[in-house]
Amino acid sequence: MRGAAAVAIELKSSSEISAIRRAGCAVARVLARVSAAVRPGLKTWDLETLAREESARLGVEPAFLGYLGYPAALCVSVNAEVVHGIPSPKRGLKEGDIVSLDYGCRLEGFYADAAVTVGVGGISAEARRLIETTRVSLEKAVAAMKVDGRLGDILSAIQVHVESSGFSVVRDFSGHGIGRALHESPSVPNFGAAGTGMRLQPGLVLAIEPMVTAGSEKTEVLADGWTAVTKDGSLAAHFEHTVALTDKGPEVLTEDHG
Ligand code: MF3
Ligand code: CO
């Protein structure tokens, strides 16, 4: 998300977290189906079709379709596109591309949101390292989500891992709280200082979404009003999970529990 609503943080009960977990399971299934379909020659709109089919099959409402006028259920961001790429019947995927797939849904009044980046056929070693670094930065962010810790511990975990790998974190977009709304407080940037910021309490549910570039962190939004690209044309990767903090520690909710 871009910008943030400065309202109180709503901690979730365990039954609310269970509803987000059910939405999150559907998100994981949709993303698994869509990412498994990625191959050279496919149009990005074909992935949108799959996301809509799978949403209907699972009985969930796509969260992004119509949100602030966004025209699709899925965001498909290719190569230098960072986030919010709009699927198109004209845009083909080719071997060596990397593609970020972002999907959210609503079920029983609660939202879940996740993203993955995958390669199209064989990709360069540098692209693989960018994707792996971004994926691991999300793992480290989740591990840093501890009761009585600080929000900055999560943000710093992302930034330190990414920058020590020689990549940059995007500063123009952030993760977010999530629950009855797709975007809730707090804003969850991908950079910050450990030991600072709000205290983490059980019931906090965050969509943590590192967006990482191989070059400069500067981005711009294309004339379509949505697609964010790196200004320098460098590759970008994006991973996201919806994560709850419980008294037993962090729990990733956007996973398929079978
Ligand atoms: N995960 C992204 C975000 O939280 C996707 C939003 S797409 C939109 O910003 F269309 F809903 F904006
Ligand atoms: Co999000």
CSV table of C-alpha atoms and ligand atoms in Angstrom, one decimal:
chain,number,residue,atom,x,y,z
A,1,MET,CA,0.0,0.0,0.0
A,2,ARG,CA,0.9,3.7,-0.4
A,3,GLY,CA,0.3,6.1,2.5
A,4,ALA,CA,-1.4,5.0,5.7
A,5,ALA,CA,-4.6,5.6,7.7
A,6,ALA,CA,-3.5,6.8,11.1
A,7,VAL,CA,-6.2,5.1,13.2
A,8,ALA,CA,-5.9,2.9,16.3
A,9,ILE,CA,-4.5,-0.6,15.9
A,10,GLU,CA,-7.2,-3.2,16.2
A,11,LEU,CA,-5.9,-6.4,17.9
A,12,LYS,CA,-7.7,-9.5,16.8
A,13,SER,CA,-9.3,-12.2,19.0
A,14,SER,CA,-8.4,-15.9,18.3
A,15,SER,CA,-11.7,-16.4,16.5
A,16,GLU,CA,-11.0,-13.4,14.3
A,17,ILE,CA,-7.5,-14.8,13.6
A,18,SER,CA,-9.1,-18.1,12.7
A,19,ALA,CA,-11.3,-16.3,10.1
A,20,ILE,CA,-8.2,-14.6,8.6
A,21,ARG,CA,-6.5,-18.1,8.6
A,22,ARG,CA,-9.4,-19.5,6.5
A,23,ALA,CA,-9.1,-16.5,4.1
A,24,GLY,CA,-5.3,-17.0,4.1
A,25,CYS,CA,-5.6,-20.7,3.2
A,26,ALA,CA,-7.6,-19.6,0.1
A,27,VAL,CA,-5.0,-17.0,-0.7
A,28,ALA,CA,-2.2,-19.6,-0.6
A,29,ARG,CA,-4.2,-22.0,-2.8
A,30,VAL,CA,-4.9,-19.3,-5.4
A,31,LEU,CA,-1.2,-18.2,-5.5
A,32,ALA,CA,-0.1,-21.9,-5.7
A,33,ARG,CA,-2.4,-22.5,-8.7
A,34,VAL,CA,-1.4,-19.3,-10.4
A,35,SER,CA,2.3,-19.6,-9.8
A,36,ALA,CA,2.3,-23.2,-11.0
A,37,ALA,CA,0.8,-22.0,-14.3
A,38,VAL,CA,3.6,-19.5,-15.1
A,39,ARG,CA,5.4,-20.4,-18.2
A,40,PRO,CA,6.8,-18.7,-21.4
A,41,GLY,CA,4.2,-17.7,-23.9
A,42,LEU,CA,1.4,-17.2,-21.3
A,43,LYS,CA,-0.4,-13.8,-21.2
A,44,THR,CA,-0.6,-12.1,-17.8
A,45,TRP,CA,-4.4,-12.0,-18.3
A,46,ASP,CA,-4.4,-15.9,-18.4
A,47,LEU,CA,-3.1,-15.7,-14.7
A,48,GLU,CA,-6.0,-13.3,-13.9
A,49,THR,CA,-8.5,-15.8,-15.4
A,50,LEU,CA,-7.0,-18.6,-13.2
A,51,ALA,CA,-7.1,-16.4,-10.1
A,52,ARG,CA,-10.8,-15.6,-10.7
A,53,GLU,CA,-11.7,-19.3,-11.4
A,54,GLU,CA,-9.9,-20.4,-8.3
A,55,SER,CA,-11.5,-17.7,-6.1
A,56,ALA,CA,-15.0,-18.8,-7.3
A,57,ARG,CA,-14.2,-22.4,-6.7
A,58,LEU,CA,-13.0,-21.7,-3.2
A,59,GLY,CA,-16.0,-19.4,-2.5
A,60,VAL,CA,-13.9,-16.3,-1.7
A,61,GLU,CA,-14.2,-12.7,-2.9
A,62,PRO,CA,-11.1,-11.3,-4.6
A,63,ALA,CA,-10.0,-8.3,-2.5
A,64,PHE,CA,-8.3,-6.1,-5.1
A,65,LEU,CA,-10.9,-6.2,-7.9
A,66,GLY,CA,-12.6,-2.8,-7.7
A,67,TYR,CA,-10.5,-1.6,-4.7
A,68,LEU,CA,-9.9,2.1,-5.3
A,69,GLY,CA,-10.8,1.3,-8.9
A,70,TYR,CA,-8.1,-1.4,-9.4
A,71,PRO,CA,-9.3,-3.5,-12.4
A,72,ALA,CA,-8.3,-7.0,-11.5
A,73,ALA,CA,-8.2,-9.7,-8.9
A,74,LEU,CA,-4.5,-10.3,-9.2
A,75,CYS,CA,-1.4,-8.0,-9.5
A,76,VAL,CA,1.1,-9.3,-12.0
A,77,SER,CA,4.4,-7.3,-11.9
A,78,VAL,CA,7.0,-8.4,-14.4
A,79,ASN,CA,10.8,-7.6,-14.2
A,80,ALA,CA,11.2,-3.9,-13.4
A,81,GLU,CA,7.6,-3.7,-12.3
A,82,VAL,CA,7.6,-3.6,-8.5
A,83,VAL,CA,4.0,-3.9,-7.5
A,84,HIS,CA,0.4,-3.4,-8.8
A,85,GLY,CA,1.1,-4.5,-12.3
A,86,ILE,CA,-2.3,-4.9,-14.1
A,87,PRO,CA,-2.8,-8.2,-15.9
A,88,SER,CA,-3.3,-7.7,-19.7
A,89,PRO,CA,-4.2,-10.0,-22.6
A,90,LYS,CA,-1.5,-8.2,-24.6
A,91,ARG,CA,1.4,-8.8,-22.1
A,92,GLY,CA,3.2,-12.1,-22.8
A,93,LEU,CA,5.7,-13.8,-20.5
A,94,LYS,CA,9.0,-15.0,-21.8
A,95,GLU,CA,11.8,-17.2,-20.6
A,96,GLY,CA,14.0,-15.4,-18.2
A,97,ASP,CA,11.4,-13.0,-16.9
A,98,ILE,CA,10.6,-12.8,-13.2
A,99,VAL,CA,7.0,-12.2,-12.2
A,100,SER,CA,5.5,-11.1,-8.9
A,101,LEU,CA,2.0,-12.4,-8.1
A,102,ASP,CA,0.0,-10.6,-5.5
A,103,TYR,CA,-3.5,-11.7,-4.4
A,104,GLY,CA,-5.8,-11.0,-1.5
A,105,CYS,CA,-9.3,-12.2,-0.7
A,106,ARG,CA,-12.2,-11.7,1.7
A,107,LEU,CA,-14.0,-14.5,3.5
A,108,GLU,CA,-16.4,-14.3,6.4
A,109,GLY,CA,-15.7,-10.5,6.6
A,110,PHE,CA,-11.9,-10.8,6.9
A,111,TYR,CA,-9.1,-10.2,4.5
A,112,ALA,CA,-5.8,-12.0,3.8
A,113,ASP,CA,-3.1,-10.9,1.4
A,114,ALA,CA,0.1,-12.5,0.1
A,115,ALA,CA,2.6,-12.3,-2.8
A,116,VAL,CA,5.3,-14.4,-4.3
A,117,THR,CA,7.9,-13.9,-7.1
A,118,VAL,CA,8.6,-16.7,-9.5
A,119,GLY,CA,10.9,-17.2,-12.5
A,120,VAL,CA,9.5,-17.8,-16.0
A,121,GLY,CA,11.5,-20.9,-17.3
A,122,GLY,CA,15.3,-20.5,-16.6
A,123,ILE,CA,16.3,-17.2,-15.1
A,124,SER,CA,19.7,-15.5,-14.4
A,125,ALA,CA,21.7,-16.3,-11.2
A,126,GLU,CA,21.3,-12.6,-10.2
A,127,ALA,CA,17.5,-12.8,-10.6
A,128,ARG,CA,17.5,-16.1,-8.5
A,129,ARG,CA,19.6,-14.4,-5.8
A,130,LEU,CA,17.2,-11.3,-5.8
A,131,ILE,CA,14.2,-13.6,-5.4
A,132,GLU,CA,15.8,-15.7,-2.7
A,133,THR,CA,17.0,-12.6,-0.7
A,134,THR,CA,13.5,-11.2,-0.8
A,135,ARG,CA,11.9,-14.5,0.3
A,136,VAL,CA,14.4,-14.9,3.2
A,137,SER,CA,13.9,-11.2,4.3
A,138,LEU,CA,10.2,-12.0,4.8
A,139,GLU,CA,11.1,-15.2,6.8
A,140,LYS,CA,13.4,-13.0,9.0
A,141,ALA,CA,10.7,-10.4,9.4
A,142,VAL,CA,8.3,-13.1,10.6
A,143,ALA,CA,10.9,-14.5,13.0
A,144,ALA,CA,11.4,-10.9,14.4
A,145,MET,CA,7.7,-10.6,15.3
A,146,LYS,CA,7.8,-11.3,19.1
A,147,VAL,CA,5.5,-10.3,22.0
A,148,ASP,CA,6.9,-7.2,23.7
A,149,GLY,CA,9.3,-6.6,20.8
A,150,ARG,CA,8.9,-3.5,18.7
A,151,LEU,CA,7.6,-2.9,15.2
A,152,GLY,CA,11.1,-1.6,14.2
A,153,ASP,CA,12.5,-5.1,14.9
A,154,ILE,CA,10.5,-6.4,12.0
A,155,LEU,CA,11.4,-3.6,9.6
A,156,SER,CA,15.0,-3.7,10.5
A,157,ALA,CA,15.2,-7.5,9.9
A,158,ILE,CA,14.1,-6.9,6.3
A,159,GLN,CA,16.3,-3.9,5.7
A,160,VAL,CA,19.5,-5.5,7.2
A,161,HIS,CA,19.1,-8.8,5.3
A,162,VAL,CA,18.4,-7.0,1.9
A,163,GLU,CA,21.1,-4.4,2.2
A,164,SER,CA,23.7,-6.8,3.4
A,165,SER,CA,23.0,-8.8,0.3
A,166,GLY,CA,23.7,-5.8,-1.9
A,167,PHE,CA,20.1,-5.0,-2.8
A,168,SER,CA,17.7,-2.1,-2.0
A,169,VAL,CA,14.4,-2.0,-0.2
A,170,VAL,CA,11.6,0.0,-1.8
A,171,ARG,CA,10.5,3.0,0.4
A,172,ASP,CA,7.5,4.2,-1.6
A,173,PHE,CA,5.3,1.2,-0.6
A,174,SER,CA,4.7,-0.6,2.7
A,175,GLY,CA,3.1,-3.5,4.3
A,176,HIS,CA,0.1,-2.9,6.6
A,177,GLY,CA,-2.2,-4.1,9.3
A,178,ILE,CA,-5.0,-6.3,7.9
A,179,GLY,CA,-8.3,-7.7,9.2
A,180,ARG,CA,-11.8,-6.4,8.5
A,181,ALA,CA,-10.2,-4.0,6.1
A,182,LEU,CA,-7.5,-4.8,3.5
A,183,HIS,CA,-5.3,-1.9,4.7
A,184,GLU,CA,-5.3,-1.1,8.4
A,185,SER,CA,-2.9,0.6,10.8
A,186,PRO,CA,0.0,0.3,11.4
A,187,SER,CA,1.9,0.9,8.2
A,188,VAL,CA,4.7,-1.7,7.9
A,189,PRO,CA,7.6,-0.2,5.9
A,190,ASN,CA,10.5,-2.4,4.8
A,191,PHE,CA,13.2,-0.3,6.6
A,192,GLY,CA,13.5,0.9,10.2
A,193,ALA,CA,15.5,0.7,13.4
A,194,ALA,CA,15.3,-2.3,15.7
A,195,GLY,CA,14.1,-1.4,19.3
A,196,THR,CA,12.0,1.5,18.0
A,197,GLY,CA,8.3,1.9,17.2
A,198,MET,CA,5.1,0.4,18.7
A,199,ARG,CA,5.3,-2.5,21.1
A,200,LEU,CA,4.1,-5.9,19.5
A,201,GLN,CA,1.2,-7.5,21.3
A,202,PRO,CA,-0.7,-10.8,20.8
A,203,GLY,CA,-3.6,-10.2,18.4
A,204,LEU,CA,-1.6,-8.0,16.0
A,205,VAL,CA,-2.1,-9.1,12.4
A,206,LEU,CA,0.2,-7.7,9.7
A,207,ALA,CA,0.7,-8.0,6.0
A,208,ILE,CA,4.5,-7.9,5.8
A,209,GLU,CA,5.6,-7.4,2.2
A,210,PRO,CA,9.3,-6.8,1.4
A,211,MET,CA,9.7,-5.2,-2.1
A,212,VAL,CA,13.3,-5.4,-3.2
A,213,THR,CA,15.2,-4.0,-6.2
A,214,ALA,CA,18.5,-5.0,-7.7
A,215,GLY,CA,19.4,-1.3,-8.2
A,216,SER,CA,18.1,1.9,-6.8
A,217,GLU,CA,15.1,1.9,-4.5
A,218,LYS,CA,13.4,4.8,-6.4
A,219,THR,CA,10.1,3.9,-8.1
A,220,GLU,CA,7.5,5.6,-10.2
A,221,VAL,CA,3.9,4.9,-11.2
A,222,LEU,CA,3.1,4.4,-14.9
A,223,ALA,CA,0.4,6.3,-16.8
A,224,ASP,CA,-2.1,3.5,-16.0
A,225,GLY,CA,-2.2,5.0,-12.5
A,226,TRP,CA,-1.2,1.7,-10.9
A,227,THR,CA,1.9,-0.1,-12.1
A,228,ALA,CA,4.9,0.9,-10.0
A,229,VAL,CA,8.3,0.3,-11.7
A,230,THR,CA,11.9,0.9,-10.7
A,231,LYS,CA,13.1,4.3,-12.0
A,232,ASP,CA,16.4,2.8,-13.1
A,233,GLY,CA,14.8,-0.3,-14.8
A,234,SER,CA,16.4,-2.7,-12.4
A,235,LEU,CA,14.6,-6.0,-11.5
A,236,ALA,CA,12.3,-6.1,-8.5
A,237,ALA,CA,11.0,-8.9,-6.3
A,238,HIS,CA,8.1,-9.0,-3.9
A,239,PHE,CA,7.0,-11.5,-1.2
A,240,GLU,CA,4.2,-11.0,1.3
A,241,HIS,CA,2.5,-13.0,4.0
A,242,THR,CA,-0.4,-12.2,6.4
A,243,VAL,CA,1.0,-12.9,9.9
A,244,ALA,CA,-0.6,-13.0,13.3
A,245,LEU,CA,1.2,-12.5,16.6
A,246,THR,CA,-0.2,-14.9,19.2
A,247,ASP,CA,1.0,-15.6,22.7
A,248,LYS,CA,2.8,-18.6,21.2
A,249,GLY,CA,4.7,-16.4,18.7
A,250,PRO,CA,4.2,-15.4,15.0
A,251,GLU,CA,1.9,-17.5,12.8
A,252,VAL,CA,1.8,-17.2,9.0
A,253,LEU,CA,-1.9,-17.2,8.1
A,254,THR,CA,-1.4,-17.3,4.3
A,255,GLU,CA,-0.5,-20.9,4.1
A,256,ASP,CA,-2.4,-23.9,2.9
A,257,HIS,CA,-3.1,-26.1,5.9
A,258,GLY,CA,-4.8,-28.8,3.7
B,1,MF3,N1,-0.5,-6.3,-1.5
B,1,MF3,C1,-0.8,-5.0,-2.1
B,1,MF3,C2,-1.0,-3.9,-1.1
B,1,MF3,O1,-1.3,-4.2,0.0
B,1,MF3,C3,-1.8,-5.2,-3.2
B,1,MF3,C4,-2.9,-4.2,-3.2
B,1,MF3,S1,-3.6,-4.2,-4.8
B,1,MF3,C5,-4.9,-3.1,-4.8
B,1,MF3,O2,-0.9,-2.8,-1.5
B,1,MF3,F1,-5.4,-3.1,-5.9
B,1,MF3,F2,-5.7,-3.6,-3.9
B,1,MF3,F3,-4.4,-1.9,-4.4
B,2,CO,CO,-0.5,-6.0,1.0
